[in-house]
Amino acid sequence: MELWYTEFQTKGVGITCKTKKTYHTEKTQFQEMALIETEQFGRMLVLDGTVQTTIEDEFVYHEMITHVPLFTHNNPKKALVVGGGDGGAIREILKHPSIEKAVLCEIDGRVVELCREYLPEISCALSDSRADVQIADGIKYVQEHKNEFDVIMVDSTDPVGPAVGLFAVDFYRAIYESLKEDGIFVAQTESPFFHKELIKGVYRDVKSVFPIARLYTCAIPTYPSGYWSFTMGSKKYDPIETDTSKIPELDTKYYCADVHKAAFALPRFAAELVK
Ligand code: AAT
C-alpha cells in the first residue's frame, strides 16, 4: 500500500510526498510532532502538519540563515539561535573558527530529543563543547540577555502558536538590546509568493528598529512555493557591502561568496515588498 503525506501550504496548494515509514508521532506540550521517511527527501520532521526540515534539502536553509549574517559580521564570537531545535543552524555556526559559543534556545525540548535520535546528521553539533542548549521561550531568553550576542538567528516555525511573538516588533526591539553594538539579526520570513503581507510587515518593523534592513532569498524545495526569504536587521555592517573576496572556502553545499551577493538581488515582485 502506498502512503502519501500532504502539507496544506495555503488554502489551495499543498506539497505531497510518498512516505516509506513513520518513525514517531507525538503530541508535545507545544505542538504535534512527526518524524517520517519520505521517498524523495529522506527523513522529514513535521510540526503541526508543516515540514520543518528534511535530510535532502536542509542544507539550503541552515547555510543561508547562518553564513550570510556570520560573514557579514567582521568577527562573530557569540551567536544565538531562537527555535531551530533540530540543531542544523548550530552545526553551520560552529564551522566558523571565530565562534566561541553558540546558544540554542528552543521552546520544545521534545523537538531537540527527537532530532538527536532520528536526525543525527542535522543535530550532531549539539554535543559540541561550544554549543549551549537551553529549553526556554526565545522571547523571554532574549529579554533576559542584554548586549551579549554578535549574531542572532530566529529559526522559528510559522507565525502560529508559540512562534507568534517571534514575528512582533517588540521582539525585534528586544533582539536589538540583546545584540552587541555591531550585532546582526536574521529571521526566516516565509515565501515571497505566498506570504507577501508578512514579509512587508516584518521588513517595516525591522527597519523601524535597525539602521540597516535587508531581504534575501533562496530556493528550498520542501517549503511553500519552493522560494524562501530571510530578513536581516543590522546595527553596523551592510551585507551587500561584504567584501566577498575575503570569504574563505567552507564546507557548504549552497552558500558561497557568489551566493552571498546574489541572494540580495531580488526579483522585481519581491523587491516591491520591501520598497
Ligand atoms: N531548522 C528548521 C526548523 C525549524 S523549527 C522551528 C522551531 O521553533 C520549532 O522546533 C519550534 O518548537 C521552535 N519555536 C517556536 N516558537 C518558539 C519560541 N517562542 N521560542 C523558542 N523556540 C520556538 C524552522 C522551520 C521553518 C518552517 C517553514 N515553513
mmCIF file with all atom_site columns, N, CA and C in Angstrom, residues 203-257:
data_model
loop_
_atom_site.group_PDB
_atom_site.id
_atom_site.type_symbol
_atom_site.label_atom_id
_atom_site.label_alt_id
_atom_site.label_comp_id
_atom_site.label_asym_id
_atom_site.label_entity_id
_atom_site.label_seq_id
_atom_site.pdbx_PDB_ins_code
_atom_site.Cartn_x
_atom_site.Cartn_y
_atom_site.Cartn_z
_atom_site.occupancy
_atom_site.B_iso_or_equiv
_atom_site.pdbx_formal_charge
_atom_site.auth_seq_id
_atom_site.auth_comp_id
_atom_site.auth_asym_id
_atom_site.auth_atom_id
_atom_site.pdbx_PDB_model_num
ATOM 1   N N  . TYR A 1 203 ? 9.564  43.466 7.432  1.00 0.00 ? 203 TYR A N  1
ATOM 2   C CA . TYR A 1 203 ? 10.582 44.395 6.925  1.00 0.00 ? 203 TYR A CA 1
ATOM 3   C C  . TYR A 1 203 ? 10.370 45.797 7.508  1.00 0.00 ? 203 TYR A C  1
ATOM 4   N N  . ARG A 1 204 ? 9.115  46.232 7.488  1.00 0.00 ? 204 ARG A N  1
ATOM 5   C CA . ARG A 1 204 ? 8.797  47.568 8.028  1.00 0.00 ? 204 ARG A CA 1
ATOM 6   C C  . ARG A 1 204 ? 9.196  47.644 9.509  1.00 0.00 ? 204 ARG A C  1
ATOM 7   N N  . ASP A 1 205 ? 8.863  46.585 10.268 1.00 0.00 ? 205 ASP A N  1
ATOM 8   C CA . ASP A 1 205 ? 9.179  46.577 11.702 1.00 0.00 ? 205 ASP A CA 1
ATOM 9   C C  . ASP A 1 205 ? 10.690 46.532 11.949 1.00 0.00 ? 205 ASP A C  1
ATOM 10  N N  . VAL A 1 206 ? 11.385 45.699 11.187 1.00 0.00 ? 206 VAL A N  1
ATOM 11  C CA . VAL A 1 206 ? 12.841 45.575 11.378 1.00 0.00 ? 206 VAL A CA 1
ATOM 12  C C  . VAL A 1 206 ? 13.507 46.906 11.037 1.00 0.00 ? 206 VAL A C  1
ATOM 13  N N  . LYS A 1 207 ? 13.020 47.518 9.981  1.00 0.00 ? 207 LYS A N  1
ATOM 14  C CA . LYS A 1 207 ? 13.583 48.814 9.559  1.00 0.00 ? 207 LYS A CA 1
ATOM 15  C C  . LYS A 1 207 ? 13.311 49.910 10.590 1.00 0.00 ? 207 LYS A C  1
ATOM 16  N N  . SER A 1 208 ? 12.232 49.770 11.340 1.00 0.00 ? 208 SER A N  1
ATOM 17  C CA . SER A 1 208 ? 11.948 50.789 12.353 1.00 0.00 ? 208 SER A CA 1
ATOM 18  C C  . SER A 1 208 ? 12.862 50.625 13.576 1.00 0.00 ? 208 SER A C  1
ATOM 19  N N  . VAL A 1 209 ? 13.520 49.484 13.686 1.00 0.00 ? 209 VAL A N  1
ATOM 20  C CA . VAL A 1 209 ? 14.363 49.217 14.860 1.00 0.00 ? 209 VAL A CA 1
ATOM 21  C C  . VAL A 1 209 ? 15.860 49.279 14.508 1.00 0.00 ? 209 VAL A C  1
ATOM 22  N N  . PHE A 1 210 ? 16.237 48.767 13.339 1.00 0.00 ? 210 PHE A N  1
ATOM 23  C CA . PHE A 1 210 ? 17.659 48.680 12.950 1.00 0.00 ? 210 PHE A CA 1
ATOM 24  C C  . PHE A 1 210 ? 17.984 49.702 11.853 1.00 0.00 ? 210 PHE A C  1
ATOM 25  N N  . PRO A 1 211 ? 19.203 50.283 11.874 1.00 0.00 ? 211 PRO A N  1
ATOM 26  C CA . PRO A 1 211 ? 19.566 51.223 10.809 1.00 0.00 ? 211 PRO A CA 1
ATOM 27  C C  . PRO A 1 211 ? 19.646 50.545 9.436  1.00 0.00 ? 211 PRO A C  1
ATOM 28  N N  . ILE A 1 212 ? 19.990 49.260 9.418  1.00 0.00 ? 212 ILE A N  1
ATOM 29  C CA . ILE A 1 212 ? 20.094 48.558 8.127  1.00 0.00 ? 212 ILE A CA 1
ATOM 30  C C  . ILE A 1 212 ? 19.120 47.385 8.132  1.00 0.00 ? 212 ILE A C  1
ATOM 31  N N  . ALA A 1 213 ? 18.264 47.300 7.105  1.00 0.00 ? 213 ALA A N  1
ATOM 32  C CA . ALA A 1 213 ? 17.352 46.161 6.954  1.00 0.00 ? 213 ALA A CA 1
ATOM 33  C C  . ALA A 1 213 ? 17.480 45.643 5.522  1.00 0.00 ? 213 ALA A C  1
ATOM 34  N N  . ARG A 1 214 ? 17.569 44.333 5.381  1.00 0.00 ? 214 ARG A N  1
ATOM 35  C CA . ARG A 1 214 ? 17.717 43.726 4.045  1.00 0.00 ? 214 ARG A CA 1
ATOM 36  C C  . ARG A 1 214 ? 16.924 42.435 3.959  1.00 0.00 ? 214 ARG A C  1
ATOM 37  N N  . LEU A 1 215 ? 16.398 42.180 2.765  1.00 0.00 ? 215 LEU A N  1
ATOM 38  C CA . LEU A 1 215 ? 15.709 40.916 2.495  1.00 0.00 ? 215 LEU A CA 1
ATOM 39  C C  . LEU A 1 215 ? 16.589 40.099 1.554  1.00 0.00 ? 215 LEU A C  1
ATOM 40  N N  . TYR A 1 216 ? 16.727 38.793 1.822  1.00 0.00 ? 216 TYR A N  1
ATOM 41  C CA . TYR A 1 216 ? 17.418 37.928 0.852  1.00 0.00 ? 216 TYR A CA 1
ATOM 42  C C  . TYR A 1 216 ? 16.663 36.615 0.713  1.00 0.00 ? 216 TYR A C  1
ATOM 43  N N  . THR A 1 217 ? 16.941 35.898 -0.373 1.00 0.00 ? 217 THR A N  1
ATOM 44  C CA . THR A 1 217 ? 16.115 34.726 -0.696 1.00 0.00 ? 217 THR A CA 1
ATOM 45  C C  . THR A 1 217 ? 16.970 33.542 -1.134 1.00 0.00 ? 217 THR A C  1
ATOM 46  N N  . CYS A 1 218 ? 16.346 32.385 -1.160 1.00 0.00 ? 218 CYS A N  1
ATOM 47  C CA . CYS A 1 218 ? 16.995 31.167 -1.652 1.00 0.00 ? 218 CYS A CA 1
ATOM 48  C C  . CYS A 1 218 ? 15.914 30.174 -2.056 1.00 0.00 ? 218 CYS A C  1
ATOM 49  N N  . ALA A 1 219 ? 16.325 29.068 -2.675 1.00 0.00 ? 219 ALA A N  1
ATOM 50  C CA . ALA A 1 219 ? 15.387 28.052 -3.165 1.00 0.00 ? 219 ALA A CA 1
ATOM 51  C C  . ALA A 1 219 ? 15.367 26.856 -2.224 1.00 0.00 ? 219 ALA A C  1
ATOM 52  N N  . ILE A 1 220 ? 14.181 26.528 -1.685 1.00 0.00 ? 220 ILE A N  1
ATOM 53  C CA . ILE A 1 220 ? 14.044 25.384 -0.775 1.00 0.00 ? 220 ILE A CA 1
ATOM 54  C C  . ILE A 1 220 ? 12.854 24.535 -1.246 1.00 0.00 ? 220 ILE A C  1
ATOM 55  N N  . PRO A 1 221 ? 13.106 23.367 -1.824 1.00 0.00 ? 221 PRO A N  1
ATOM 56  C CA . PRO A 1 221 ? 12.012 22.606 -2.449 1.00 0.00 ? 221 PRO A CA 1
ATOM 57  C C  . PRO A 1 221 ? 10.871 22.212 -1.530 1.00 0.00 ? 221 PRO A C  1
ATOM 58  N N  . THR A 1 222 ? 11.132 21.937 -0.251 1.00 0.00 ? 222 THR A N  1
ATOM 59  C CA . THR A 1 222 ? 10.035 21.440 0.602  1.00 0.00 ? 222 THR A CA 1
ATOM 60  C C  . THR A 1 222 ? 9.268  22.533 1.347  1.00 0.00 ? 222 THR A C  1
ATOM 61  N N  . TYR A 1 223 ? 9.668  23.800 1.187  1.00 0.00 ? 223 TYR A N  1
ATOM 62  C CA . TYR A 1 223 ? 8.920  24.878 1.826  1.00 0.00 ? 223 TYR A CA 1
ATOM 63  C C  . TYR A 1 223 ? 7.930  25.486 0.821  1.00 0.00 ? 223 TYR A C  1
ATOM 64  N N  . PRO A 1 224 ? 6.846  26.041 1.293  1.00 0.00 ? 224 PRO A N  1
ATOM 65  C CA . PRO A 1 224 ? 5.806  26.554 0.394  1.00 0.00 ? 224 PRO A CA 1
ATOM 66  C C  . PRO A 1 224 ? 6.354  27.418 -0.746 1.00 0.00 ? 224 PRO A C  1
ATOM 67  N N  . SER A 1 225 ? 5.978  27.068 -1.957 1.00 0.00 ? 225 SER A N  1
ATOM 68  C CA . SER A 1 225 ? 6.383  27.717 -3.212 1.00 0.00 ? 225 SER A CA 1
ATOM 69  C C  . SER A 1 225 ? 7.834  27.419 -3.605 1.00 0.00 ? 225 SER A C  1
ATOM 70  N N  . GLY A 1 226 ? 8.600  26.794 -2.742 1.00 0.00 ? 226 GLY A N  1
ATOM 71  C CA . GLY A 1 226 ? 9.983  26.456 -3.079 1.00 0.00 ? 226 GLY A CA 1
ATOM 72  C C  . GLY A 1 226 ? 10.936 27.643 -3.061 1.00 0.00 ? 226 GLY A C  1
ATOM 73  N N  . TYR A 1 227 ? 10.415 28.805 -2.708 1.00 0.00 ? 227 TYR A N  1
ATOM 74  C CA . TYR A 1 227 ? 11.229 30.032 -2.748 1.00 0.00 ? 227 TYR A CA 1
ATOM 75  C C  . TYR A 1 227 ? 11.066 30.725 -1.405 1.00 0.00 ? 227 TYR A C  1
ATOM 76  N N  . TRP A 1 228 ? 12.167 30.949 -0.692 1.00 0.00 ? 228 TRP A N  1
ATOM 77  C CA . TRP A 1 228 ? 12.080 31.351 0.714  1.00 0.00 ? 228 TRP A CA 1
ATOM 78  C C  . TRP A 1 228 ? 12.806 32.663 0.979  1.00 0.00 ? 228 TRP A C  1
ATOM 79  N N  . SER A 1 229 ? 12.387 33.361 2.047  1.00 0.00 ? 229 SER A N  1
ATOM 80  C CA . SER A 1 229 ? 13.033 34.643 2.349  1.00 0.00 ? 229 SER A CA 1
ATOM 81  C C  . SER A 1 229 ? 13.558 34.697 3.783  1.00 0.00 ? 229 SER A C  1
ATOM 82  N N  . PHE A 1 230 ? 14.527 35.553 3.959  1.00 0.00 ? 230 PHE A N  1
ATOM 83  C CA . PHE A 1 230 ? 15.080 35.875 5.274  1.00 0.00 ? 230 PHE A CA 1
ATOM 84  C C  . PHE A 1 230 ? 15.163 37.393 5.376  1.00 0.00 ? 230 PHE A C  1
ATOM 85  N N  . THR A 1 231 ? 14.871 37.922 6.555  1.00 0.00 ? 231 THR A N  1
ATOM 86  C CA . THR A 1 231 ? 15.002 39.365 6.758  1.00 0.00 ? 231 THR A CA 1
ATOM 87  C C  . THR A 1 231 ? 16.112 39.618 7.764  1.00 0.00 ? 231 THR A C  1
ATOM 88  N N  . MET A 1 232 ? 17.022 40.515 7.391  1.00 0.00 ? 232 MET A N  1
ATOM 89  C CA . MET A 1 232 ? 18.161 40.830 8.258  1.00 0.00 ? 232 MET A CA 1
ATOM 90  C C  . MET A 1 232 ? 18.025 42.246 8.809  1.00 0.00 ? 232 MET A C  1
ATOM 91  N N  . GLY A 1 233 ? 18.346 42.401 10.093 1.00 0.00 ? 233 GLY A N  1
ATOM 92  C CA . GLY A 1 233 ? 18.479 43.725 10.698 1.00 0.00 ? 233 GLY A CA 1
ATOM 93  C C  . GLY A 1 233 ? 19.901 43.840 11.216 1.00 0.00 ? 233 GLY A C  1
ATOM 94  N N  . SER A 1 234 ? 20.573 44.948 10.895 1.00 0.00 ? 234 SER A N  1
ATOM 95  C CA . SER A 1 234 ? 21.980 45.063 11.274 1.00 0.00 ? 234 SER A CA 1
ATOM 96  C C  . SER A 1 234 ? 22.262 46.447 11.852 1.00 0.00 ? 234 SER A C  1
ATOM 97  N N  . LYS A 1 235 ? 23.102 46.485 12.888 1.00 0.00 ? 235 LYS A N  1
ATOM 98  C CA . LYS A 1 235 ? 23.411 47.772 13.525 1.00 0.00 ? 235 LYS A CA 1
ATOM 99  C C  . LYS A 1 235 ? 24.499 48.525 12.778 1.00 0.00 ? 235 LYS A C  1
ATOM 100 N N  . LYS A 1 236 ? 25.414 47.793 12.117 1.00 0.00 ? 236 LYS A N  1
ATOM 101 C CA . LYS A 1 236 ? 26.571 48.469 11.537 1.00 0.00 ? 236 LYS A CA 1
ATOM 102 C C  . LYS A 1 236 ? 26.933 47.945 10.148 1.00 0.00 ? 236 LYS A C  1
ATOM 103 N N  . TYR A 1 237 ? 27.037 46.635 9.995  1.00 0.00 ? 237 TYR A N  1
ATOM 104 C CA . TYR A 1 237 ? 27.512 46.064 8.728  1.00 0.00 ? 237 TYR A CA 1
ATOM 105 C C  . TYR A 1 237 ? 26.358 45.870 7.750  1.00 0.00 ? 237 TYR A C  1
ATOM 106 N N  . ASP A 1 238 ? 26.613 46.305 6.490  1.00 0.00 ? 238 ASP A N  1
ATOM 107 C CA . ASP A 1 238 ? 25.615 46.093 5.448  1.00 0.00 ? 238 ASP A CA 1
ATOM 108 C C  . ASP A 1 238 ? 26.022 44.860 4.633  1.00 0.00 ? 238 ASP A C  1
ATOM 109 N N  . PRO A 1 239 ? 25.147 43.852 4.550  1.00 0.00 ? 239 PRO A N  1
ATOM 110 C CA . PRO A 1 239 ? 25.544 42.600 3.879  1.00 0.00 ? 239 PRO A CA 1
ATOM 111 C C  . PRO A 1 239 ? 25.851 42.775 2.401  1.00 0.00 ? 239 PRO A C  1
ATOM 112 N N  . ILE A 1 240 ? 25.295 43.819 1.783  1.00 0.00 ? 240 ILE A N  1
ATOM 113 C CA . ILE A 1 240 ? 25.594 43.965 0.354  1.00 0.00 ? 240 ILE A CA 1
ATOM 114 C C  . ILE A 1 240 ? 26.954 44.659 0.144  1.00 0.00 ? 240 ILE A C  1
ATOM 115 N N  . GLU A 1 241 ? 27.550 45.088 1.251  1.00 0.00 ? 241 GLU A N  1
ATOM 116 C CA . GLU A 1 241 ? 28.897 45.653 1.135  1.00 0.00 ? 241 GLU A CA 1
ATOM 117 C C  . GLU A 1 241 ? 29.976 44.701 1.631  1.00 0.00 ? 241 GLU A C  1
ATOM 118 N N  . THR A 1 242 ? 29.609 43.485 1.951  1.00 0.00 ? 242 THR A N  1
ATOM 119 C CA . THR A 1 242 ? 30.594 42.494 2.399  1.00 0.00 ? 242 THR A CA 1
ATOM 120 C C  . THR A 1 242 ? 31.651 42.309 1.314  1.00 0.00 ? 242 THR A C  1
ATOM 121 N N  . ASP A 1 243 ? 32.925 42.332 1.704  1.00 0.00 ? 243 ASP A N  1
ATOM 122 C CA . ASP A 1 243 ? 33.995 42.045 0.743  1.00 0.00 ? 243 ASP A CA 1
ATOM 123 C C  . ASP A 1 243 ? 34.037 40.530 0.541  1.00 0.00 ? 243 ASP A C  1
ATOM 124 N N  . THR A 1 244 ? 33.300 40.076 -0.477 1.00 0.00 ? 244 THR A N  1
ATOM 125 C CA . THR A 1 244 ? 33.131 38.625 -0.648 1.00 0.00 ? 244 THR A CA 1
ATOM 126 C C  . THR A 1 244 ? 34.425 37.936 -1.097 1.00 0.00 ? 244 THR A C  1
ATOM 127 N N  . SER A 1 245 ? 35.422 38.729 -1.551 1.00 0.00 ? 245 SER A N  1
ATOM 128 C CA . SER A 1 245 ? 36.699 38.092 -1.936 1.00 0.00 ? 245 SER A CA 1
ATOM 129 C C  . SER A 1 245 ? 37.398 37.536 -0.699 1.00 0.00 ? 245 SER A C  1
ATOM 130 N N  . LYS A 1 246 ? 36.981 38.017 0.480  1.00 0.00 ? 246 LYS A N  1
ATOM 131 C CA . LYS A 1 246 ? 37.622 37.557 1.729  1.00 0.00 ? 246 LYS A CA 1
ATOM 132 C C  . LYS A 1 246 ? 36.899 36.347 2.345  1.00 0.00 ? 246 LYS A C  1
ATOM 133 N N  . ILE A 1 247 ? 35.785 35.930 1.743  1.00 0.00 ? 247 ILE A N  1
ATOM 134 C CA . ILE A 1 247 ? 35.055 34.784 2.302  1.00 0.00 ? 247 ILE A CA 1
ATOM 135 C C  . ILE A 1 247 ? 35.830 33.498 1.988  1.00 0.00 ? 247 ILE A C  1
ATOM 136 N N  . PRO A 1 248 ? 36.251 32.775 3.021  1.00 0.00 ? 248 PRO A N  1
ATOM 137 C CA . PRO A 1 248 ? 37.057 31.569 2.764  1.00 0.00 ? 248 PRO A CA 1
ATOM 138 C C  . PRO A 1 248 ? 36.183 30.406 2.293  1.00 0.00 ? 248 PRO A C  1
ATOM 139 N N  . GLU A 1 249 ? 36.830 29.402 1.730  1.00 0.00 ? 249 GLU A N  1
ATOM 140 C CA . GLU A 1 249 ? 36.129 28.170 1.356  1.00 0.00 ? 249 GLU A CA 1
ATOM 141 C C  . GLU A 1 249 ? 35.617 27.511 2.632  1.00 0.00 ? 249 GLU A C  1
ATOM 142 N N  . LEU A 1 250 ? 34.321 27.185 2.639  1.00 0.00 ? 250 LEU A N  1
ATOM 143 C CA . LEU A 1 250 ? 33.753 26.489 3.800  1.00 0.00 ? 250 LEU A CA 1
ATOM 144 C C  . LEU A 1 250 ? 33.184 25.174 3.304  1.00 0.00 ? 250 LEU A C  1
ATOM 145 N N  . ASP A 1 251 ? 32.944 24.281 4.219  1.00 0.00 ? 251 ASP A N  1
ATOM 146 C CA . ASP A 1 251 ? 32.334 23.006 3.867  1.00 0.00 ? 251 ASP A CA 1
ATOM 147 C C  . ASP A 1 251 ? 30.812 23.228 3.730  1.00 0.00 ? 251 ASP A C  1
ATOM 148 N N  . THR A 1 252 ? 30.384 23.774 2.556  1.00 0.00 ? 252 THR A N  1
ATOM 149 C CA . THR A 1 252 ? 28.953 24.057 2.347  1.00 0.00 ? 252 THR A CA 1
ATOM 150 C C  . THR A 1 252 ? 28.499 23.507 0.994  1.00 0.00 ? 252 THR A C  1
ATOM 151 N N  . LYS A 1 253 ? 27.191 23.407 0.809  1.00 0.00 ? 253 LYS A N  1
ATOM 152 C CA . LYS A 1 253 ? 26.661 22.893 -0.459 1.00 0.00 ? 253 LYS A CA 1
ATOM 153 C C  . LYS A 1 253 ? 25.850 23.955 -1.212 1.00 0.00 ? 253 LYS A C  1
ATOM 154 N N  . TYR A 1 254 ? 25.477 25.037 -0.551 1.00 0.00 ? 254 TYR A N  1
ATOM 155 C CA . TYR A 1 254 ? 24.678 26.090 -1.192 1.00 0.00 ? 254 TYR A CA 1
ATOM 156 C C  . TYR A 1 254 ? 25.392 27.434 -1.099 1.00 0.00 ? 254 TYR A C  1
ATOM 157 N N  . TYR A 1 255 ? 25.761 27.789 0.122  1.00 0.00 ? 255 TYR A N  1
ATOM 158 C CA . TYR A 1 255 ? 26.365 29.106 0.354  1.00 0.00 ? 255 TYR A CA 1
ATOM 159 C C  . TYR A 1 255 ? 27.783 29.169 -0.216 1.00 0.00 ? 255 TYR A C  1
ATOM 160 N N  . CYS A 1 256 ? 28.099 30.267 -0.864 1.00 0.00 ? 256 CYS A N  1
ATOM 161 C CA . CYS A 1 256 ? 29.476 30.566 -1.268 1.00 0.00 ? 256 CYS A CA 1
ATOM 162 C C  . CYS A 1 256 ? 29.517 32.087 -1.468 1.00 0.00 ? 256 CYS A C  1
ATOM 163 N N  . ALA A 1 257 ? 30.693 32.621 -1.790 1.00 0.00 ? 257 ALA A N  1
ATOM 164 C CA . ALA A 1 257 ? 30.832 34.077 -1.909 1.00 0.00 ? 257 ALA A CA 1
ATOM 165 C C  . ALA A 1 257 ? 29.859 34.647 -2.950 1.00 0.00 ? 257 ALA A C  1
#
